[in-house]
Structure formats: structure tokens, C-alpha cells
XYZ file of C-alpha atoms in Angstrom:
694
model
C 16.307 40.961 8.049
C 16.516 37.051 7.576
C 14.103 34.678 5.640
C 10.684 36.269 6.249
C 11.351 37.138 9.904
C 8.680 39.259 11.627
C 5.738 40.501 9.931
C 2.282 38.706 9.365
C 2.807 34.992 8.289
C 6.271 34.656 9.792
C 4.733 33.071 12.752
C 3.093 35.304 15.181
C 3.603 34.425 18.941
C 0.367 32.822 19.401
C -0.383 30.590 16.505
C 2.660 28.409 16.674
C 2.618 27.905 20.556
C -1.008 26.780 21.564
C -1.891 23.076 21.965
C 1.237 20.948 22.185
C 3.890 19.685 19.558
C 2.899 19.586 16.019
C 3.141 16.497 13.760
C 4.124 17.056 10.261
C 4.387 14.418 7.483
C 6.590 14.685 4.401
C 5.289 12.941 1.567
C 5.548 12.871 -2.186
C 6.829 10.833 -5.106
C 9.854 8.889 -5.008
C 13.117 10.588 -5.147
C 11.517 13.979 -5.020
C 13.885 14.956 -1.809
C 11.804 14.085 1.372
C 14.726 12.812 3.123
C 16.819 15.556 2.116
C 14.270 18.172 3.143
C 14.232 16.560 6.437
C 18.110 16.913 6.874
C 17.856 20.607 5.899
C 15.037 21.215 8.426
C 17.115 19.237 11.121
C 20.101 21.333 10.330
C 18.367 24.672 10.177
C 16.572 23.951 13.438
C 19.866 22.981 15.213
C 18.659 19.441 15.884
C 21.541 18.140 14.051
C 25.069 20.070 13.355
C 25.331 19.415 9.613
C 22.763 17.881 7.283
C 23.621 14.250 6.191
C 23.444 12.846 2.650
C 21.412 10.090 0.989
C 23.909 9.148 -1.323
C 26.458 8.796 1.658
C 24.091 7.103 3.832
C 24.565 9.778 6.681
C 20.892 10.842 7.020
C 18.351 10.680 9.959
C 15.783 9.486 7.678
C 15.899 6.437 5.505
C 17.815 4.621 8.442
C 17.070 1.177 7.816
C 19.888 -1.071 6.313
C 17.585 -1.551 3.389
C 17.028 1.939 2.752
C 20.597 2.570 2.648
C 21.334 -0.028 0.356
C 18.540 0.677 -2.120
C 18.835 4.479 -1.463
C 14.954 4.691 -1.152
C 12.269 5.148 1.725
C 11.058 1.668 2.769
C 9.464 2.443 6.029
C 8.278 5.591 8.382
C 11.009 7.563 10.074
C 10.554 9.951 13.007
C 12.517 12.861 13.874
C 11.942 15.854 16.314
C 13.033 19.449 15.997
C 12.238 22.653 17.779
C 11.851 25.912 15.748
C 11.135 29.401 17.356
C 10.167 27.938 20.620
C 7.840 25.256 19.335
C 8.413 21.560 19.048
C 7.607 19.404 16.055
C 7.655 15.821 14.983
C 8.295 14.992 11.293
C 7.452 11.733 9.933
C 9.500 11.105 6.799
C 7.027 8.773 4.545
C 8.502 6.416 1.814
C 7.592 7.778 -1.797
C 7.343 4.548 -3.844
C 4.029 3.530 -4.869
C 4.570 0.159 -3.315
C 4.639 1.875 0.369
C 1.528 4.014 -0.197
C -0.124 1.969 2.606
C 2.787 2.868 4.933
C 2.114 6.567 4.063
C -1.645 6.335 4.564
C -1.063 4.960 8.173
C 1.075 7.826 9.024
C -1.483 10.235 8.115
C -4.049 9.016 10.644
C -2.119 10.895 13.143
C -0.588 14.132 11.739
C -1.653 17.797 11.992
C -0.810 18.616 8.433
C 1.595 17.299 5.483
C 4.312 18.776 3.080
C 4.006 17.309 -0.185
C 7.566 17.319 -1.726
C 7.725 17.326 -5.424
C 9.710 18.732 -8.359
C 9.152 20.041 -11.839
C 9.352 16.563 -13.395
C 6.252 15.621 -15.612
C 6.972 12.032 -15.448
C 6.084 12.194 -11.594
C 2.841 14.072 -11.923
C 0.793 10.488 -11.714
C 2.750 9.560 -8.604
C 1.864 13.229 -7.090
C -1.883 12.491 -7.812
C -1.644 9.509 -5.806
C -0.304 11.390 -2.817
C -2.625 14.310 -3.114
C -5.457 11.931 -3.789
C -4.512 10.189 -0.348
C -4.420 13.450 1.336
C -7.628 14.687 0.067
C -9.265 11.341 1.055
C -8.392 11.564 4.577
C -8.935 15.317 4.852
C -5.475 16.092 5.936
C -4.256 19.991 5.438
C -1.423 20.208 3.176
C 1.231 22.480 1.498
C 3.370 21.748 -1.424
C 7.128 22.361 -1.606
C 8.386 22.409 -5.208
C 11.730 21.257 -4.722
C 15.073 21.145 -6.857
C 13.999 24.587 -8.158
C 17.670 25.134 -8.889
C 17.322 22.492 -11.744
C 13.952 23.522 -13.081
C 14.010 23.896 -16.763
C 10.556 25.053 -16.911
C 8.691 28.283 -15.531
C 6.954 28.100 -12.326
C 3.758 28.777 -13.787
C 3.946 26.058 -16.417
C 4.973 23.542 -13.604
C 1.893 24.863 -11.388
C -0.390 24.240 -14.255
C 1.149 20.598 -14.992
C 0.944 20.001 -10.938
C -2.663 21.460 -10.979
C -3.895 18.373 -13.220
C -2.866 16.143 -10.054
C -4.976 18.082 -7.400
C -8.583 18.405 -6.944
C -8.160 21.583 -4.932
C -6.534 24.871 -6.297
C -2.868 25.163 -6.160
C -1.931 28.659 -4.987
C 1.434 30.023 -5.548
C 3.022 31.621 -2.506
C 6.311 32.338 -3.907
C 8.034 33.157 -7.294
C 11.686 32.485 -8.278
C 13.958 35.328 -8.983
C 16.005 34.328 -12.124
C 19.558 35.058 -13.101
C 21.024 33.437 -16.307
C 18.326 30.860 -16.100
C 19.253 29.778 -12.534
C 16.965 30.635 -9.616
C 18.948 32.745 -7.120
C 16.260 33.584 -4.590
C 12.280 34.192 -4.408
C 9.505 36.831 -3.854
C 7.018 36.052 -1.154
C 3.921 37.105 -2.498
C 1.982 37.434 0.729
C 4.690 39.602 2.486
C 5.769 41.245 -0.558
C 9.430 40.774 0.125
C 12.430 39.604 -2.047
C 14.809 37.040 -0.844
C 18.259 35.892 -1.990
C 19.199 32.568 -1.406
C 22.435 31.629 0.727
C 23.523 27.868 0.704
C 22.858 26.168 4.046
C 21.601 29.411 5.454
C 18.757 31.652 5.771
C 18.096 33.827 2.857
C 18.809 37.530 2.665
C 15.894 40.213 2.384
C 16.706 42.444 -0.408
C 14.512 45.238 -2.289
C 12.378 43.685 -5.109
C 14.334 44.128 -8.331
C 12.809 46.589 -10.727
C 12.932 44.009 -13.340
C 10.677 41.555 -11.127
C 8.095 44.246 -9.909
C 5.577 43.547 -12.804
C 5.707 39.693 -12.172
C 5.339 39.971 -8.529
C 2.085 42.480 -8.946
C 0.595 39.954 -11.341
C 1.402 36.807 -9.399
C 0.119 38.191 -6.165
C -2.977 39.557 -7.679
C -3.612 35.757 -8.989
C -2.853 34.374 -5.473
C -5.344 36.980 -4.000
C -8.058 36.373 -6.548
C -7.716 32.330 -5.941
C -8.244 32.763 -2.173
C -11.067 35.399 -2.757
C -13.184 32.624 -4.142
C -13.820 31.514 -0.552
C -13.914 34.902 0.987
C -16.698 37.241 -0.275
C -15.139 40.208 1.863
C -11.762 39.704 0.217
C -13.368 39.712 -3.327
C -15.133 42.845 -2.664
C -12.029 44.586 -1.642
C -10.309 43.194 -4.892
C -13.252 44.544 -7.081
C -12.805 47.815 -5.140
C -9.077 48.228 -5.782
C -9.002 48.097 -1.989
C -5.392 46.813 -0.700
C -6.504 44.020 1.850
C -4.866 44.159 5.352
C -1.916 41.603 5.390
C -3.324 39.838 8.440
C -6.515 39.174 6.459
C -4.445 37.689 3.697
C -2.482 35.293 5.966
C -5.673 34.421 7.807
C -7.422 33.358 4.650
C -4.629 31.458 3.505
C -4.267 29.596 6.814
C -8.028 28.972 6.928
C -8.326 27.761 3.440
C -5.332 25.393 3.705
C -6.836 23.812 6.995
C -10.113 23.548 5.396
C -8.878 21.590 2.338
C -9.858 24.340 -0.009
C -6.428 25.276 -1.391
C -3.057 23.789 -1.503
C -0.357 26.577 -0.914
C 3.002 26.174 -3.019
C 6.321 27.322 -1.666
C 9.487 26.659 -3.705
C 13.197 25.993 -2.648
C 16.008 23.579 -2.983
C 16.444 21.145 0.151
C 19.971 20.095 -0.882
C 21.149 23.819 -0.536
C 18.914 24.499 2.270
C 17.235 27.368 0.211
C 13.661 28.146 1.074
C 13.767 26.136 4.303
C 13.376 28.664 6.956
C 10.305 30.121 4.962
C 8.620 26.689 4.787
C 9.208 26.244 8.421
C 7.559 29.499 9.237
C 4.831 28.692 6.975
C 4.239 25.610 9.064
C 4.416 27.471 12.421
C 1.896 29.938 11.258
C -0.553 27.507 9.454
C -0.524 24.005 10.962
C -3.470 22.965 13.161
C -3.100 22.191 16.701
C -3.251 18.679 17.956
C -6.734 19.661 19.765
C -7.879 20.851 15.982
C -6.736 17.541 14.652
C -8.554 15.569 17.233
C -11.840 17.555 16.057
C -11.088 16.980 12.718
C -10.747 13.120 13.266
C -14.096 13.273 15.432
C -12.243 12.590 18.840
C -14.124 13.401 22.017
C -11.676 12.184 24.579
C -13.569 13.351 27.629
C -10.437 13.809 29.493
C -8.829 10.451 28.809
C -5.585 9.525 27.387
C -5.801 8.611 23.484
C -3.110 7.590 21.139
C -3.269 6.889 17.301
C -0.841 4.107 16.210
C 0.807 4.955 12.808
C 3.544 2.415 12.800
C 4.655 -0.916 14.323
C 8.062 -2.163 14.636
C 9.699 -5.299 15.805
C 13.378 -4.890 17.132
C 15.743 -7.745 17.485
C 16.198 -7.524 21.204
C 13.609 -4.729 22.640
C 10.449 -6.603 21.288
C 7.319 -4.608 19.666
C 7.585 -0.954 19.583
C 4.545 1.217 18.417
C 4.947 4.555 17.048
C 1.939 6.610 18.440
C 0.561 10.122 18.444
C -1.030 11.277 21.596
C -4.089 13.013 20.387
C -5.636 13.893 23.783
C -4.614 13.719 27.388
C -1.389 11.969 28.455
C 0.213 8.611 28.470
C 2.772 7.493 31.203
C 5.063 4.317 31.782
C 2.866 1.477 32.999
C -0.400 2.979 31.592
C -2.989 0.431 30.526
C -4.370 1.055 27.086
C -7.584 -0.376 25.668
C -8.524 -0.959 22.061
C -12.148 -1.022 20.452
C -11.834 -5.026 20.391
C -12.217 -5.340 24.225
C -8.301 -5.947 24.510
C -6.069 -4.271 26.582
C -2.199 -4.090 27.604
C 0.175 -2.115 29.584
C 2.837 0.105 28.346
C 6.234 -1.172 29.232
C 8.187 2.028 28.495
C 7.871 5.403 26.645
C 10.716 6.267 23.912
C 11.654 9.309 22.188
C 12.548 8.246 18.618
C 14.830 10.026 16.160
C 15.831 8.285 13.199
C 17.102 4.755 13.983
C 17.856 6.031 17.799
C 15.670 5.808 20.617
C 15.931 6.913 24.202
C 13.585 6.129 27.242
C 11.586 9.263 28.338
C 8.900 10.115 30.587
C 5.008 10.833 30.272
C 3.854 11.963 26.675
C 1.417 14.782 26.614
C -1.238 15.509 23.788
C 0.730 16.391 20.641
C 3.676 14.182 21.291
C 4.850 11.292 19.249
C 6.413 8.558 20.976
C 7.350 4.881 21.083
C 5.294 2.718 23.114
C 7.359 -0.482 23.912
C 5.545 -4.018 24.211
C 1.840 -3.064 23.751
C 0.885 -6.276 22.262
C -2.911 -5.304 21.599
C -1.585 -2.227 19.314
C -1.841 -2.567 15.482
C -0.979 -0.150 12.989
C -3.968 2.080 12.361
C -5.270 1.460 16.051
C -6.801 4.008 18.357
C -6.063 3.397 22.104
C -7.471 4.684 25.088
C -6.679 4.875 28.849
C -10.544 4.490 29.452
C -11.795 1.053 30.234
C -14.769 1.608 27.802
C -12.127 1.254 25.094
C -12.291 3.135 21.556
C -13.076 2.440 18.068
C -10.587 3.260 15.287
C -10.937 6.933 14.495
C -9.868 6.043 10.859
C -10.530 2.841 8.958
C -7.495 1.518 7.008
C -7.776 -0.873 4.450
C -4.581 -2.305 2.982
C -4.415 -2.460 -1.001
C -4.912 -5.717 -2.706
C -1.563 -7.359 -3.280
C -0.257 -7.526 -6.851
C 2.726 -9.894 -6.644
C 3.153 -13.406 -4.922
C 5.980 -15.424 -4.100
C 5.898 -19.106 -2.478
C 8.540 -19.061 0.224
C 10.325 -21.806 1.968
C 13.453 -21.597 4.605
C 16.733 -22.830 3.046
C 17.185 -24.926 6.196
C 14.109 -26.966 7.228
C 14.997 -26.479 10.756
C 14.063 -22.920 10.376
C 10.372 -23.574 9.480
C 8.969 -22.552 12.788
C 11.419 -19.401 12.842
C 10.025 -18.373 9.306
C 6.460 -18.583 10.659
C 7.274 -16.162 13.510
C 9.447 -13.816 11.317
C 6.549 -13.646 8.656
C 3.991 -12.979 11.317
C 6.082 -10.054 12.367
C 6.913 -8.659 9.166
C 3.149 -8.702 8.144
C 2.362 -6.929 11.509
C 4.990 -4.065 10.559
C 3.662 -3.691 7.052
C -0.331 -4.759 6.730
C 0.042 -4.356 2.957
C 1.924 -7.597 3.318
C -0.329 -10.791 3.306
C 0.885 -14.244 4.367
C -1.212 -17.275 3.708
C -0.932 -20.974 3.147
C -2.273 -22.632 0.009
C -4.051 -26.004 1.246
C -3.574 -27.589 -2.140
C 0.045 -26.841 -3.013
C 0.872 -26.914 0.556
C 2.998 -23.584 -0.080
C 3.598 -20.586 2.062
C 2.635 -17.543 0.062
C 3.743 -14.109 0.786
C 1.934 -11.354 -1.369
C 2.998 -7.694 -1.563
C 2.727 -4.416 -3.456
C 5.573 -5.068 -6.060
C 8.851 -6.376 -6.719
C 10.895 -4.193 -4.489
C 8.273 -4.464 -1.673
C 8.892 -8.197 -1.595
C 12.494 -8.105 -2.132
C 12.996 -5.721 0.823
C 10.736 -7.676 3.018
C 12.696 -10.866 2.426
C 16.048 -8.932 2.943
C 14.577 -7.919 6.228
C 13.665 -11.450 7.304
C 17.317 -12.462 6.728
C 18.747 -9.380 8.675
C 16.294 -8.913 11.296
C 15.106 -12.763 12.105
C 18.230 -14.797 10.531
C 15.969 -16.477 8.197
C 17.213 -17.407 4.714
C 14.700 -17.831 2.212
C 14.251 -19.817 -1.243
C 11.675 -18.341 -3.294
C 9.742 -19.473 -6.456
C 6.520 -18.680 -8.418
C 3.218 -20.090 -6.753
C 1.860 -23.231 -8.132
C -0.935 -22.457 -10.613
C -3.909 -24.487 -9.419
C -4.832 -26.428 -12.696
C -7.796 -28.614 -12.709
C -8.927 -31.287 -15.519
C -12.296 -32.372 -16.622
C -13.609 -34.825 -19.274
C -15.398 -34.183 -22.549
C -16.708 -37.612 -23.134
C -18.779 -40.272 -21.121
C -18.439 -44.033 -20.718
C -19.736 -46.879 -18.540
C -16.987 -49.001 -16.798
C -17.028 -51.819 -14.474
C -14.634 -51.973 -11.410
C -14.256 -55.212 -9.849
C -12.049 -56.220 -6.696
C -11.576 -59.691 -5.642
C -8.954 -61.179 -3.497
C -8.589 -64.370 -1.740
C -5.798 -65.193 0.379
C -7.116 -67.315 3.141
C -9.995 -66.896 5.628
C -12.343 -63.947 4.621
C -11.407 -62.641 1.209
C -12.266 -59.164 -0.199
C -14.983 -58.640 -3.036
C -16.686 -55.660 -4.290
C -18.083 -55.114 -7.820
C -19.677 -51.794 -9.442
C -20.541 -50.552 -12.715
C -20.201 -46.737 -12.994
C -21.312 -44.280 -15.512
C -19.171 -41.295 -15.970
C -20.251 -38.137 -17.987
C -19.233 -34.513 -18.183
C -21.146 -31.528 -16.381
C -21.273 -27.749 -17.344
C -18.341 -25.863 -16.225
C -18.604 -24.947 -12.489
C -20.951 -27.783 -11.504
C -18.386 -29.479 -9.623
C -18.926 -33.421 -8.842
C -21.967 -34.889 -8.563
C -22.570 -38.580 -7.441
C -25.713 -40.429 -7.641
C -26.937 -44.246 -7.596
C -29.563 -46.129 -9.343
C -29.206 -49.402 -7.776
C -32.320 -51.740 -7.881
C -32.716 -55.306 -6.302
C -30.051 -54.797 -3.728
C -27.303 -55.793 -6.020
C -25.208 -53.549 -4.176
C -26.462 -53.087 -0.556
C -27.118 -49.569 0.540
C -24.595 -49.421 3.372
C -21.763 -49.882 0.752
C -22.850 -47.029 -1.370
C -20.942 -44.371 0.811
C -17.802 -46.312 0.410
C -18.270 -46.407 -3.496
C -18.729 -42.620 -3.423
C -15.581 -42.193 -1.429
C -13.576 -44.351 -3.622
C -14.533 -42.228 -6.532
C -13.882 -38.891 -4.868
C -10.330 -40.387 -4.038
C -9.744 -40.781 -7.626
C -10.700 -37.308 -8.510
C -8.106 -35.824 -6.406
C -5.524 -36.758 -9.051
C -6.963 -37.444 -12.375
C -5.295 -38.823 -15.661
C -2.880 -35.867 -15.878
C -2.430 -35.423 -12.147
C -4.728 -32.576 -11.428
C -7.938 -32.674 -9.555
C -10.900 -33.538 -11.699
C -13.845 -31.263 -11.727
C -17.260 -30.784 -13.192
C -18.516 -34.623 -13.970
C -20.992 -36.997 -12.874
C -20.588 -40.464 -11.576
C -23.642 -42.663 -11.329
C -23.551 -46.062 -9.598
C -25.768 -48.447 -11.907
C -25.231 -51.984 -11.227
C -22.741 -54.164 -9.504
C -22.525 -57.350 -7.132
C -21.382 -58.455 -3.816
C -20.577 -61.586 -1.593
C -22.253 -62.187 1.583
C -18.838 -62.883 3.538
C -16.326 -61.325 1.510
C -17.825 -57.719 0.606
C -16.736 -54.759 2.859
C -16.579 -51.070 2.812
C -12.876 -51.308 1.691
C -13.545 -53.917 -1.057
C -16.229 -51.498 -2.801
C -14.211 -48.322 -2.152
C -11.298 -50.256 -3.900
C -13.472 -51.524 -6.770
C -14.827 -47.898 -7.272
C -11.228 -46.806 -7.741
C -10.303 -49.511 -10.141
C -13.491 -48.409 -12.378
C -12.444 -44.719 -12.029
C -8.702 -45.379 -12.999
C -9.960 -47.213 -15.997
C -12.913 -45.241 -17.146
C -11.468 -41.528 -16.814
C -8.845 -42.094 -19.482
C -11.891 -43.133 -21.893
C -13.503 -39.799 -21.404
C -11.274 -37.454 -23.338
C -9.669 -35.752 -20.274
C -8.581 -32.006 -20.948
C -6.745 -29.466 -18.798
C -8.417 -26.706 -17.179
C -6.641 -23.369 -16.335
C -7.971 -20.683 -13.785
C -8.908 -17.485 -15.652
C -8.940 -14.248 -13.331
C -11.201 -11.053 -13.727
C -8.758 -8.397 -13.629
C -9.570 -4.726 -12.882
C -6.287 -2.367 -14.072
C -6.143 1.096 -12.859
C -4.147 3.526 -14.930
C -3.573 7.003 -16.314
C -5.691 7.549 -19.335
C -2.743 8.227 -21.502
C -1.663 4.655 -20.608
C -4.738 2.793 -21.459
C -3.794 1.799 -24.911
C -0.476 0.338 -23.747
C -2.224 -1.348 -21.268
C -4.481 -2.977 -23.763
C -1.432 -4.397 -25.556
C -0.081 -5.817 -22.162
C -3.353 -7.695 -21.600
C -3.661 -9.275 -25.254
C 0.198 -10.063 -25.026
C -0.656 -12.457 -22.130
C -3.556 -14.233 -23.648
C -5.854 -11.831 -22.063
C -9.341 -10.970 -23.433
C -10.475 -7.176 -23.188
C -13.734 -6.618 -21.785
C -13.626 -2.781 -22.193
C -12.810 0.127 -20.224
C -14.095 3.218 -18.320
C -13.148 6.310 -16.396
C -12.171 5.713 -12.773
C -14.689 6.968 -10.373
C -13.363 10.002 -8.263
C -9.987 9.963 -10.359
C -9.581 12.671 -12.909
C -7.467 11.603 -15.880
C -7.720 7.579 -15.073
C -9.189 4.571 -16.284
C -10.253 1.018 -15.222
C -9.406 -1.589 -17.800
C -11.613 -4.799 -17.468
C -9.896 -8.113 -18.848
C -9.969 -11.739 -18.341
C -6.336 -13.202 -17.829
C -5.119 -16.640 -17.490
C -3.619 -17.045 -13.759
C -0.490 -18.363 -15.447
C 0.063 -15.068 -17.266
C -0.177 -12.878 -13.935
C 3.321 -13.297 -12.857
C 5.287 -9.961 -12.981
C 2.181 -8.329 -14.728
C 2.650 -5.405 -12.138
C 6.232 -4.798 -13.194
C 5.054 -4.539 -16.818
C 2.096 -2.226 -15.627
C 4.340 -0.020 -13.453
C 6.847 0.444 -16.531
C 3.943 1.675 -18.877
C 2.527 3.990 -16.231
C 5.334 6.033 -14.624
C 5.348 3.599 -11.693
C 1.389 4.045 -10.510
C -0.535 1.381 -12.331
C -2.083 -1.230 -10.255
C -4.698 -4.044 -10.524
C -7.118 -6.084 -8.563
C -7.770 -9.760 -9.454
C -10.552 -12.208 -8.639
C -11.219 -15.890 -10.038
C -13.584 -15.780 -12.472
C -13.877 -19.517 -14.029
C -11.979 -22.493 -15.351
C -11.302 -22.774 -19.024
C -9.917 -25.466 -21.307
C -6.334 -25.262 -22.185
C -5.014 -27.433 -25.360
C -2.311 -27.656 -27.457
C 1.439 -26.818 -27.103
C 0.851 -24.709 -23.734
C -1.319 -27.655 -22.186
C 1.430 -29.998 -23.482
C 4.267 -28.097 -21.675
C 2.170 -28.120 -18.421
C 1.604 -31.790 -18.500
C 5.347 -32.298 -19.228
C 6.391 -30.246 -16.202
C 3.835 -32.238 -13.958
C 5.064 -35.553 -15.077
C 8.778 -34.546 -14.440
C 7.639 -33.230 -11.050
C 5.733 -36.408 -10.204
C 8.708 -38.475 -11.408
C 11.276 -36.349 -9.123
């Protein structure tokens, strides 16, 4: 008999077939084997004749040129398969922490997820990120412990390690059969059957070896004890030494997984195709239907067609393509879809998606995952309906705060308009990329989730939209202020035939407390400066504050007009504005100008065992530690609070990720301006003068 064929839990004829095609996300830490598992699934189900290889660039998943070049997932990939008469769509999600939002968007439309992991202690923090995402969204999930052939620790030790990353109990469904330190098969604890692996084929059922019987009995009882925590009847049977019926065990396993009470764990090796058939049968038996998923999401469609948009693509020639799961009803070509913002658009074609391939198809029914062409109102995370009343988003998605920024410009200036359009499309494809314009520096800023995230986005800009970029660090918004005060006269007199120009002002310049900005006032008596010229004086002063002694905007000072004189014929607004500028240019250097740098309040999230290293990183960047505390809702994590100069933030995320097994992150907000003196200030002023001279 083949791998788990027949018997309870092998996928009884009813459970897998009700309610349309299933949609399953493959998620997990970077380089754990998700794309390889997808290949094994597609080969085992006959969707492809032979499994491709990530190394050779022949997989259905990771189909983008950037994914092939870097050998890592950089976007969602879609593939379809049929297993034992049931249809499935698999969403292969990137594993890098820099693409967590890509995965989160995919989870809004799936019935369940398979978490692909390996017995690697270094990947436990990344596993926790994945599991937390699933738990927060209430997505039922099982775990596939991959690369069992390379495991150097026992499955029990590995399970204890992985349990620290999960808030729900992990329940071992299989134990390996070892021979000379190599896993040659497994024992299914629910079915009580032993299987010997065969490469790229279904495993073979064999009698449970005598030497494994005691391990199997112990492991099975532990599994039953765990699921009995949520089933009083099963607990009574165990306490009374009554063997529970197999159907009861499978029903409990399925129900508790769907309810998010447990995370069942399967083992195998995707590269060799080991454990894949058993995994597929577990999915077939345990995966919720689309109707059950709609209920979990709180959808009451009332007969209307409803879709959940999980990804947006912009193709070079075909325009916008929205990857969408039909949660209810049906969607046909030409259907008009409405969002929750009062907007609507018509579907210009439905497509079947398989890796990088797409083919036009007919209407889509509930459960199916399709590409919707040119629905301009559709955005990643949107819920759309055929009802004219529209529909609110079923799930609220908030892209994470960016942690790295670069200023960009086209290599060829004639591409500026093309660049603007391309950046808009890249940000729509990936909402965790933020594009903005800095009005002070006139820079276009692109912010993202890390070094590789931005690198790949820029590669895609060039490959997809034909725009070559130049990048640099964003300008730091330095300011300057004054420490001293002075009184200065500004006098402008010019006679060149006819009416001349005359303005005369006396200004008091004084510092203000940090954060006060600029305050202008006047104390004119006796009409020495007519009131109608006073706004021009203020305007002249303000103009001079745009570029102070050192070339930076001047803040936190007061300027008071206390005296002056005028000419009844030659005075004008322009003359008094010029007089004020003359006075400020002469007075500011007398007031002990000083450079100000922006200081950010930074919250760094990291595993607790990395906190001391994070503290060292902060102080090494001229940062001031404010303290740390446990991260709410995250077992084993801390949040470090610090004040760090903005000029020290470049590549901070690279250093944080290096110190935290790739999972550290931060949020930063402007806190205040602080004086900067000494050699650091001298370097900045020197660079500013050189830039001005150029």
C-alpha cells in the first residue's frame, strides 16, 4: 500500500471535495525549501513531468528574473494542481523578512498555510515571525519539517526548539525511522503505519520495525494527550485506557488545527520528494473549504461575487494584473467590480496563472484563484464585489514602516516622467515600498524593508520599465541656530536718476529655546517705519533664514524691528525688504551660529538574546539608550528605546539584521534638533561649502 493510502485521514471522499478548489500558502523562513516543496507537489500530482531545481533556475516558483538571479523568492508565485480529484492553488510566498508584507497580503485569501521549516536553530526567530503572522490573522496551519535527511538533532529536540516560536502547541504527527543516522522513512502516529521513503515517489508501507515500536507508542500517546487538552471525551478515554476510534482522532486533529488550537507537524525532504504524498493527504483531509474561510473572514456575500486581491502585477505589455481569490459567487469576463471606496471597474479578462505563465480562461467560481486583467480600482488587500453597494476590506493591512531609504534620479534626465510612472507602479505592486518627494532637498526618496528589497526593486525598474537609476544616501536635513544676540542696522540706499530706493531698519536678533521656530515682532514708535512696510521687513528677514551663515535653514530665534527711517518718495516694500536682508546678513555671523542635527527616537524590536548587541550598535552610532522592555505579545523579544542622530541611521538595518539572525527591525520618528560641534560639524560644513561651490 502506498503512502497513507486509504484509512481515516487519508482524505475521505467527502472532506476534500466539498466547496470548490482550496487555496494553500507555502510560507516559512528564507531558504527552508518552500519553492522546492512546491516543485515536489507539482511533480507528485502530475502538474509537471519533473521537478525543477532552484539552483538551475528551472522551477515554477521563483520565476521572476530577479528571483532566479539571487536564488531567493522576491514575490508571490501561483501554481495549480489536482490531487485525488480535488483542485488546489498553491501560493509560494517569499521567506525573507524583507518580504513579510508580500506574505501577509497572500494570507488574506487562503484557506490554510503550510509552514516549511528545517532543524536549524538560527532560523527559529524567522520562524516566529511567520507563525506570529499566521496566528494574528487566524490562518489554520500545519508545519512541514523539511530536510529531515540532513537533520543533526532528534525530532523531539527540534520540536522543543520550534515550540518556542509558536504560541500554540506543536503536535508531532510523524516520527522518523533512523538507520545509521539517516532518516529512511517515518511512522504515522495517527494511522500507526510505517513508511519507507522512495526517492521522487510515494513511500512504501511496511510493518513498524520492532526496534521502533516503543518510540511509536510513546510518541503517539504524547500526541493524543496534547489533542485531548481540547476534547474532554478523548481525555476520559485516555484516562480509562480505552483506545479511541481512529475517526475520532482525525476529527480532533482537523478541528483543533482549523480552530488554531494546535499546529500539526509533518516531516520529509522536499528535494527527494519524501513525505509529500502524506502532506498532500493531510491537506486534503484537513484544509477548510472556501465557504468556511469566508465565514472565518466574516463575509456574508448574499449571493454576490466577492474576490480578495492578494497581489498586484504590472506587465510590460498587458497592463495591470490582480491576483484574486474568489471567496463567493462567480466572476466572469466583463463583470463590474466595486470596492469600499465608491469606485468600480470592469474586468478585462480572466487568466489562469501558473508561475510566470498565464492563459485566458472562462468565469471563475468560488474557491478559484485567478488573474483579473486591468481592474484599475483593485489594490493589494482590497475586497471587491459584484454588488453595486460595494464592500469594505475584509482584512486591514498596514505595510510595515520602512527601514532603509535611498534618493533616486534617472541616469538620463529625459527619463524623469518615465521614472515617476515606474515608481508608482513598483509601489503598487509592493505596498511596503514608499515613494515620496522631499520638498527641502528636492530629492525623490524610495524607502523599503532592507538592502536587498531596494536592490531588487531597482533591478525591476530597469528590467521592466527601462529606467536606469542613480542612487545616493538621502540628504540629512541639518539646520542652524544662534547662541548669542545682537542689534544691527540694515540700510539700503540707491540713487540712479528718478525715484531712488531707501530703507533703513534696526533689528534685534536673539536666540529662542529649542523648538520655538522663528518669531518676528516690532516695537516701532513715532512712525519711523511706516506700518505698511513692516510686512516687507518680515519677508526680508524670513528670506535670509532659508540659508544661514553655514548654508542651512536657521531656526529658534527671534527678530525684533525696533527702529529705522524712511524717505517719503524713495521708500518702498522692496527697499525695506532689501534693508532687512542686509541687516540679517550682517547680524547673524555676530550671533555665534551653531549647527543643529536631527535626532530620531528609535524603537528597535529584537530577540531578547540579541539585546546586548543592539545596545552596543546604538552607542556605536552616537546613540543614547533610553532603556528596553519586553515586546508586548512577542515571547522572547525586547523593544530597545534610543535616541540616534539621523546621520547615523544609514545601513542601521543591515547591522541590526546581522546581529539578530535576520529578523530585527525598527521604527523611527523625529524627536528634536541638537547642537553639533567639533570635528563632526566641521566635516559637514566643509562638505556643504564644497557642494555649494560646485
